[in-house]
PDB file of C-alpha atoms in Angstrom:
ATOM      1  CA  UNK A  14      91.659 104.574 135.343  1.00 89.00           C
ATOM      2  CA  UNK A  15      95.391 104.160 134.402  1.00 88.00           C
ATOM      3  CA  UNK A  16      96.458 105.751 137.989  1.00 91.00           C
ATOM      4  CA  UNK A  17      93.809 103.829 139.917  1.00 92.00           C
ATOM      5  CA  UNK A  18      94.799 100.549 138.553  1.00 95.00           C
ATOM      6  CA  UNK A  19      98.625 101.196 139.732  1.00 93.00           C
ATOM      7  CA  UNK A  20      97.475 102.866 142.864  1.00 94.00           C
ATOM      8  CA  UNK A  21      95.512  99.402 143.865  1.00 96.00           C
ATOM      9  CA  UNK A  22      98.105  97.350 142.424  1.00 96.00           C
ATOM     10  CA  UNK A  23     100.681  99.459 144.687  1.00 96.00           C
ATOM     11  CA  UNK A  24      98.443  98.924 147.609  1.00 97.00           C
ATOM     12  CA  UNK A  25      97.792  94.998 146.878  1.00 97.00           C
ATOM     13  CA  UNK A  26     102.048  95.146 147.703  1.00 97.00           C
ATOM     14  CA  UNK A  27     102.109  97.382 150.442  1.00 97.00           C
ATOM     15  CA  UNK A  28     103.056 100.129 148.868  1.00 96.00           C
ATOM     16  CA  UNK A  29     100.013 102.522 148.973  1.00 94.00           C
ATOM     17  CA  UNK A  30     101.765 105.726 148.380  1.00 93.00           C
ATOM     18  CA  UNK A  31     104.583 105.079 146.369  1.00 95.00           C
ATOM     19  CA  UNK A  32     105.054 108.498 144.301  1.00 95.00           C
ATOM     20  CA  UNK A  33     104.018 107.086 140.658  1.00 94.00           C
ATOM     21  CA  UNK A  34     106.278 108.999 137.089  1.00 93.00           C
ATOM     22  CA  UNK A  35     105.243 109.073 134.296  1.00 89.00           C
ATOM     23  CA  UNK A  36     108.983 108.868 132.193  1.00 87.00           C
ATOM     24  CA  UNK A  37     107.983 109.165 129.085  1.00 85.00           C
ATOM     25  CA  UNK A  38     104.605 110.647 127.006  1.00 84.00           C
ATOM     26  CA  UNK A  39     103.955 112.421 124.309  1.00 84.00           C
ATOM     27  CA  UNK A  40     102.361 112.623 120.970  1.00 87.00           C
ATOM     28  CA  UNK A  41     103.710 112.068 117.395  1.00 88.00           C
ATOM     29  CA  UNK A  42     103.378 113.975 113.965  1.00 86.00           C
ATOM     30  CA  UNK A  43     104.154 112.517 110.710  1.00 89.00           C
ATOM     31  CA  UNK A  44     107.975 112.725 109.528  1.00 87.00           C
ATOM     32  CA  UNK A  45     108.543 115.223 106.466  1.00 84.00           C
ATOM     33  CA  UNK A  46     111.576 116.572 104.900  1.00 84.00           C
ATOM     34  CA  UNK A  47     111.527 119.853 107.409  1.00 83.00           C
ATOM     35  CA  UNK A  48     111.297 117.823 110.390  1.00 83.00           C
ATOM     36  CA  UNK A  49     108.623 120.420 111.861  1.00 86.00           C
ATOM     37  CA  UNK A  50     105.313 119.063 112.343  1.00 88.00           C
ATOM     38  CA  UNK A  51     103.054 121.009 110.151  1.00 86.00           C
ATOM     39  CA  UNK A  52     100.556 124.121 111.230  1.00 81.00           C
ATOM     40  CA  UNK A  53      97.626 121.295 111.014  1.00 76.00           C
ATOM     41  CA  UNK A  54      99.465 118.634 113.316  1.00 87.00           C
ATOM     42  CA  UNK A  55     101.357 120.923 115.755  1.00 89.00           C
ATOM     43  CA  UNK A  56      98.902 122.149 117.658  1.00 89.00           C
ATOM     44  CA  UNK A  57      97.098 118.963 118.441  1.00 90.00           C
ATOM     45  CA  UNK A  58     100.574 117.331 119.521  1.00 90.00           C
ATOM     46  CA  UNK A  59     101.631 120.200 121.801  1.00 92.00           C
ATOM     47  CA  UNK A  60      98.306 121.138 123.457  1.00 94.00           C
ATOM     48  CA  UNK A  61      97.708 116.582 123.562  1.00 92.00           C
ATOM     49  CA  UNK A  62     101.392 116.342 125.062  1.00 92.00           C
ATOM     50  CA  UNK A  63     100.647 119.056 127.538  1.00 94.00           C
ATOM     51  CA  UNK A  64      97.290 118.519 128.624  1.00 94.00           C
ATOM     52  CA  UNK A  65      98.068 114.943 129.472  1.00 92.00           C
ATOM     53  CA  UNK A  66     100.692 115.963 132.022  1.00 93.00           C
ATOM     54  CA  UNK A  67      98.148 118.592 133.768  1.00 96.00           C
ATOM     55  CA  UNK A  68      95.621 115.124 133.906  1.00 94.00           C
ATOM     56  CA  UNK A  69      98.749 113.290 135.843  1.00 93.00           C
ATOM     57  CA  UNK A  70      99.085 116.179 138.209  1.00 93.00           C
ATOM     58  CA  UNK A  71      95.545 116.572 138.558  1.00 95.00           C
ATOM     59  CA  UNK A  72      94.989 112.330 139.103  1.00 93.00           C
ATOM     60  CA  UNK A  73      98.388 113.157 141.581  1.00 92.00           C
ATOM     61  CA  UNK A  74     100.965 111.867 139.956  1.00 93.00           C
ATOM     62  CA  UNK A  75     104.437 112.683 141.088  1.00 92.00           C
ATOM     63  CA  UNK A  76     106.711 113.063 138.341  1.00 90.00           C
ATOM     64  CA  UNK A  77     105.329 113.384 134.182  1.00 87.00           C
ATOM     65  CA  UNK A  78     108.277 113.974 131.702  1.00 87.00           C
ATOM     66  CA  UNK A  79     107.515 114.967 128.438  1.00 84.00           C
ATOM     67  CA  UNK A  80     109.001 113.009 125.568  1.00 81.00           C
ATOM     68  CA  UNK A  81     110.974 114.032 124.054  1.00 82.00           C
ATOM     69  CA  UNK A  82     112.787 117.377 124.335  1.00 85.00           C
ATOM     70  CA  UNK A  83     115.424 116.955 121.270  1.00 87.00           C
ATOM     71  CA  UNK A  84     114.171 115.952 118.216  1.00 87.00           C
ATOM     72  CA  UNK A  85     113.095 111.801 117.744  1.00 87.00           C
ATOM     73  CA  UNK A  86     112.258 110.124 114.659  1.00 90.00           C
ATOM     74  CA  UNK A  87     110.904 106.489 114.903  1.00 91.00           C
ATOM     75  CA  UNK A  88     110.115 105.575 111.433  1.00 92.00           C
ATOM     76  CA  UNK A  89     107.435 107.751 109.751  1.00 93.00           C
ATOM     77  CA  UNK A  90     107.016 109.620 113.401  1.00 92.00           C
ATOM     78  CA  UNK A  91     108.471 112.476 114.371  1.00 89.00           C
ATOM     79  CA  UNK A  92     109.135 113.263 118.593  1.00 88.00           C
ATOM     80  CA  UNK A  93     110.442 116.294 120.249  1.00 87.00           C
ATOM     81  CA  UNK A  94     109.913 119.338 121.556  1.00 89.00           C
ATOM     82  CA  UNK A  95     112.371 121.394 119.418  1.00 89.00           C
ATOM     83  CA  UNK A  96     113.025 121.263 115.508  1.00 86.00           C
ATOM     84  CA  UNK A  97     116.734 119.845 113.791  1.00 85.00           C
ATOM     85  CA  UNK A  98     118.449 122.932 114.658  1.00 87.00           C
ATOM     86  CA  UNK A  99     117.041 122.682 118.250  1.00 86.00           C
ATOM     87  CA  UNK A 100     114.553 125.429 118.003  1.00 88.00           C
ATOM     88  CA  UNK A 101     111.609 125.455 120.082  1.00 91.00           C
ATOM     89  CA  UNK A 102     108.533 124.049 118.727  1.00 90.00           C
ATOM     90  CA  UNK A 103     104.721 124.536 119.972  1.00 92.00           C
ATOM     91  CA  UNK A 104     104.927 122.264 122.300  1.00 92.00           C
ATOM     92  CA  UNK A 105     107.971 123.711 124.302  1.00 93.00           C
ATOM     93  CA  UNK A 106     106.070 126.657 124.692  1.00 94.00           C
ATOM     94  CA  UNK A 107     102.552 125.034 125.649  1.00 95.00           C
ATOM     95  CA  UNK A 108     104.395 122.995 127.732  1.00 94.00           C
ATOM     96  CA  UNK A 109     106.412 126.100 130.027  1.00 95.00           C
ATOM     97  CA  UNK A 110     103.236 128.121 130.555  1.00 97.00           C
ATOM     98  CA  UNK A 111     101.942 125.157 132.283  1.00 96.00           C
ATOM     99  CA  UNK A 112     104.636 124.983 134.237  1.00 94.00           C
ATOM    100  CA  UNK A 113     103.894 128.496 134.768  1.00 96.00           C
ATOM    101  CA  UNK A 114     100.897 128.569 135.834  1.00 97.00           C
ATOM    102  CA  UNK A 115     100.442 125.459 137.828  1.00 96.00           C
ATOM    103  CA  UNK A 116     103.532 126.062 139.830  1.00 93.00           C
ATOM    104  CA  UNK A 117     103.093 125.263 143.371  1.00 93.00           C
ATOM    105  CA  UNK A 118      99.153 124.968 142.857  1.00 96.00           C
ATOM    106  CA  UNK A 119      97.551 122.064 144.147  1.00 96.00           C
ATOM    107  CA  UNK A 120      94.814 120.633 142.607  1.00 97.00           C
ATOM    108  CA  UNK A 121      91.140 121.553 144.131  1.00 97.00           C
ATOM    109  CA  UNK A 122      88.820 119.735 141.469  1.00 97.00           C
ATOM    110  CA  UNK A 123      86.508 120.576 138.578  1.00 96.00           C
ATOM    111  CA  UNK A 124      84.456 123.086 138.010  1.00 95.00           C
ATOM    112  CA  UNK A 125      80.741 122.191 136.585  1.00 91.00           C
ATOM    113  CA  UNK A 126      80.135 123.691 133.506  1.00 88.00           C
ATOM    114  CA  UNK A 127      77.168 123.053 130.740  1.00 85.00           C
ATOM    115  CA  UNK A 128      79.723 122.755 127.769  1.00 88.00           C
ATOM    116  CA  UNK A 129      79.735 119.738 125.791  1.00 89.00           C
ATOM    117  CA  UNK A 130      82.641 120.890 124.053  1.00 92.00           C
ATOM    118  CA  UNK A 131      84.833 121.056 127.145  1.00 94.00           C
ATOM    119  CA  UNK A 132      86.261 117.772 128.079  1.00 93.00           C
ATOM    120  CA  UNK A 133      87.675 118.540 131.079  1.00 94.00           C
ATOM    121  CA  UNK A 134      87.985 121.991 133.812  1.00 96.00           C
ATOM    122  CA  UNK A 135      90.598 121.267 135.856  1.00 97.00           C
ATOM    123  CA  UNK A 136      90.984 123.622 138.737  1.00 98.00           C
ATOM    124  CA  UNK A 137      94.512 124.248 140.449  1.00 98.00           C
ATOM    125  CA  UNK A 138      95.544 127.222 143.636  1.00 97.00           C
ATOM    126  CA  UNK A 139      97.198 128.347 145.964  1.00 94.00           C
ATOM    127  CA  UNK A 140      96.627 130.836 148.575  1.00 88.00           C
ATOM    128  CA  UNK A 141      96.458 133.556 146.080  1.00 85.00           C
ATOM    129  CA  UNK A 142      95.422 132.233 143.045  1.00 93.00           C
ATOM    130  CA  UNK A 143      92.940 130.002 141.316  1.00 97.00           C
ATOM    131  CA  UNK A 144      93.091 129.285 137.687  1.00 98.00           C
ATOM    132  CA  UNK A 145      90.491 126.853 135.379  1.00 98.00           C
ATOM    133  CA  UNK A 146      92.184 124.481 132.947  1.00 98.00           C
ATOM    134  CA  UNK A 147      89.747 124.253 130.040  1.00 97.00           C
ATOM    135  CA  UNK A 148      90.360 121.553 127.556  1.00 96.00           C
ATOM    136  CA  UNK A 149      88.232 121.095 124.279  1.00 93.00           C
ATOM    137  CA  UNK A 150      87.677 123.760 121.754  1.00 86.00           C
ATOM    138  CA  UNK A 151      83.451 124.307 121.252  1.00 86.00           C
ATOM    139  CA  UNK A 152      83.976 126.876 118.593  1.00 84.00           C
ATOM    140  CA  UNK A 153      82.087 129.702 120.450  1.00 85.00           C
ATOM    141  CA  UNK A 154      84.003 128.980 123.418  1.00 91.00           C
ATOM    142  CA  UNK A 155      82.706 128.861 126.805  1.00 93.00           C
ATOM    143  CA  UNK A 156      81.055 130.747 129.036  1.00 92.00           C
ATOM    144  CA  UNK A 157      81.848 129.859 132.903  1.00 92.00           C
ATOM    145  CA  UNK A 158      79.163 130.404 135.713  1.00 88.00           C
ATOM    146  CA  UNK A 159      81.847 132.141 137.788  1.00 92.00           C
ATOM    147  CA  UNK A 160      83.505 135.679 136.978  1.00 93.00           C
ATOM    148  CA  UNK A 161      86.702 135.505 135.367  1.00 96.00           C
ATOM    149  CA  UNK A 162      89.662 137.947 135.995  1.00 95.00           C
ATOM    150  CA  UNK A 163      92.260 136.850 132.884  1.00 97.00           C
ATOM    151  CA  UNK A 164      92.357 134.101 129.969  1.00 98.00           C
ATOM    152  CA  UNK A 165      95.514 132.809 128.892  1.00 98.00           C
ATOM    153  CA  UNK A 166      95.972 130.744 125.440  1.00 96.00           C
ATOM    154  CA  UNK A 167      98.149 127.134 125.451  1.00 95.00           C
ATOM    155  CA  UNK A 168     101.516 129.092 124.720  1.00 95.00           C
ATOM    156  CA  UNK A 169     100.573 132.075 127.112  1.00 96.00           C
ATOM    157  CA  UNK A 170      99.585 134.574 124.699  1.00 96.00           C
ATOM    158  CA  UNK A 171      96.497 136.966 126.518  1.00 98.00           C
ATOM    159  CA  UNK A 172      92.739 135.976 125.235  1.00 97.00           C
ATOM    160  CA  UNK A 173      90.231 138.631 125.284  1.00 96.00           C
ATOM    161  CA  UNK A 174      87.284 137.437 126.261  1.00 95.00           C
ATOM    162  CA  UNK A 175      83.886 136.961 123.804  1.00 93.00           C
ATOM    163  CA  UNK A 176      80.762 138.963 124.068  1.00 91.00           C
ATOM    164  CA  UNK A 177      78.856 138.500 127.590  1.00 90.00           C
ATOM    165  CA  UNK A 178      82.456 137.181 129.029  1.00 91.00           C
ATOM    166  CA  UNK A 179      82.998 133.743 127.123  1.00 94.00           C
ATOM    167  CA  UNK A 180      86.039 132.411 127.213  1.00 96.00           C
ATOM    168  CA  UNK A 181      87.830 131.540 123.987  1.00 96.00           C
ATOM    169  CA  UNK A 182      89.329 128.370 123.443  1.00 95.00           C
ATOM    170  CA  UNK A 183      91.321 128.486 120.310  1.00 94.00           C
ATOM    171  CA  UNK A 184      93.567 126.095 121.178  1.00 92.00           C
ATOM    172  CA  UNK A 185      92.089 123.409 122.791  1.00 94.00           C
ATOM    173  CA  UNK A 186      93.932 124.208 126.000  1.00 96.00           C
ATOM    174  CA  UNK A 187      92.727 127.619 128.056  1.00 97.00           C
ATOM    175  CA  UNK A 188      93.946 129.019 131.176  1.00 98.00           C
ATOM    176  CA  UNK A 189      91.033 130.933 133.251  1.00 97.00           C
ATOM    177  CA  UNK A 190      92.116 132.644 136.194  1.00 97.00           C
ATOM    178  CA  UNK A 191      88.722 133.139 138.321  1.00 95.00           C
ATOM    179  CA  UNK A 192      88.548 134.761 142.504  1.00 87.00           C
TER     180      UNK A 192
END
C-alpha cells in the first residue's frame, strides 16, 4: 500500500517513475548492558530487517538501505547491524545472503501455496535461476507443489529438507531454489 500511495502521489506530479529509496528501515531490540540483542530478539530483528527490503524489491523499489550498519542506541533501543566492537550480528549475515541470492534477479511473482503459516512466497530469476522467498515459520514447514533443487536458511546455512520434501523454515526467512 505504502509504494502505491507514493507511486500515485508521484504520478498526480508528473513524475510516474521516479525511482522511490527507502533510506532508512530496520527493526529494534531492547538496550542491555552487552549491547547484543539477545538469542530471543535477534532473530526476529534480522530476518524483520531483511525481509522488508526483499518486499521493497519485490513492490520495485529502487534503493532500500538497512539501518543501521554500526551500532545505534536511541533510548532503551538498540540499532545496528554489528555489536560495540563492530562485530557482525544476525542481521549482517541475513542481510548478505539476500544480497546473494537476489542479485541481478528480477522479480516474477508469487507462488500459490496452501500454507497458512507462510505470509508471503516471493519469487525472484534470472535466466538461470529461480529461487522462492518463504517468509513465516508454520512449525512443520512447508511443503511446495513444485520440486525443489536446494533450501537455504536466513544466514545461508544449507536446510535439508523434511520427510516427503518439506521445506523447513526455522527462521522465518527460507530460500527455495526450484527449475
Amino acid at each position: 500500500p505504502y509504494v502505491t500511495s507514493y507511486r500515485n502521489w508521484l504520478a498526480h506530479y508528473g513524475k510516474p517513475s521516479m525511482p522511490l529509496w527507502v533510506s532508512e528501515s530496520g527493526f529494534a531490540w531492547q538496550h542491555n548492558l552487552k549491547r547484543r540483542p539477545p538469542a530471543s530478539e535477534d532473530n526476529g530483528s534480522a530476518v524483520t530487517t531483511t525481509m522488508r527490503g526483499i518486499e521493497g524489491r519485490a513492490c520495485g523499489l529502487k534503493r532500500y538501505f538497512a539501518f543501521f550498519l554500526a551500532p545505534h542506541q536511541e533510548g532503551p533501543l538498540e540499532w545496528g547491524m554489528t555489536g560495540p566492537q563492530f562485530t557482525p550480528l544476525r542481521s549482517m549475515a541475513t542481510w548478505l545472503q539476500a544480497a546473494r541470492v537476489l542479485a541481478h534477479k528480477a522479480y516474477l511473482g508469487d507462488l500459490k501455496h496452501d500454507e497458512p503459516g507462510i505470509s508471503r512466497a516471493r519469487v525472484f530469476g534470472d535466466a538461470g535461476d529461480v529461487v522462492v522467498v518463504l517468509y513465516g515459520s508454520p512449525p512443520a514447514g512447508v511443503k511446495l507443489n513444485v520440486p525443489v533443487r536446494r533450501i537455504e536458511g536466513a544466514d545461508g546455512r544449507v536446510l535439508e529438507p523434511g520427510e516427503g520434501g518439506v521445506v523447513p523454515t526455522p527462521d522465518g526467512l527460507t530460500y527455495a531454489w526450484i527449475d
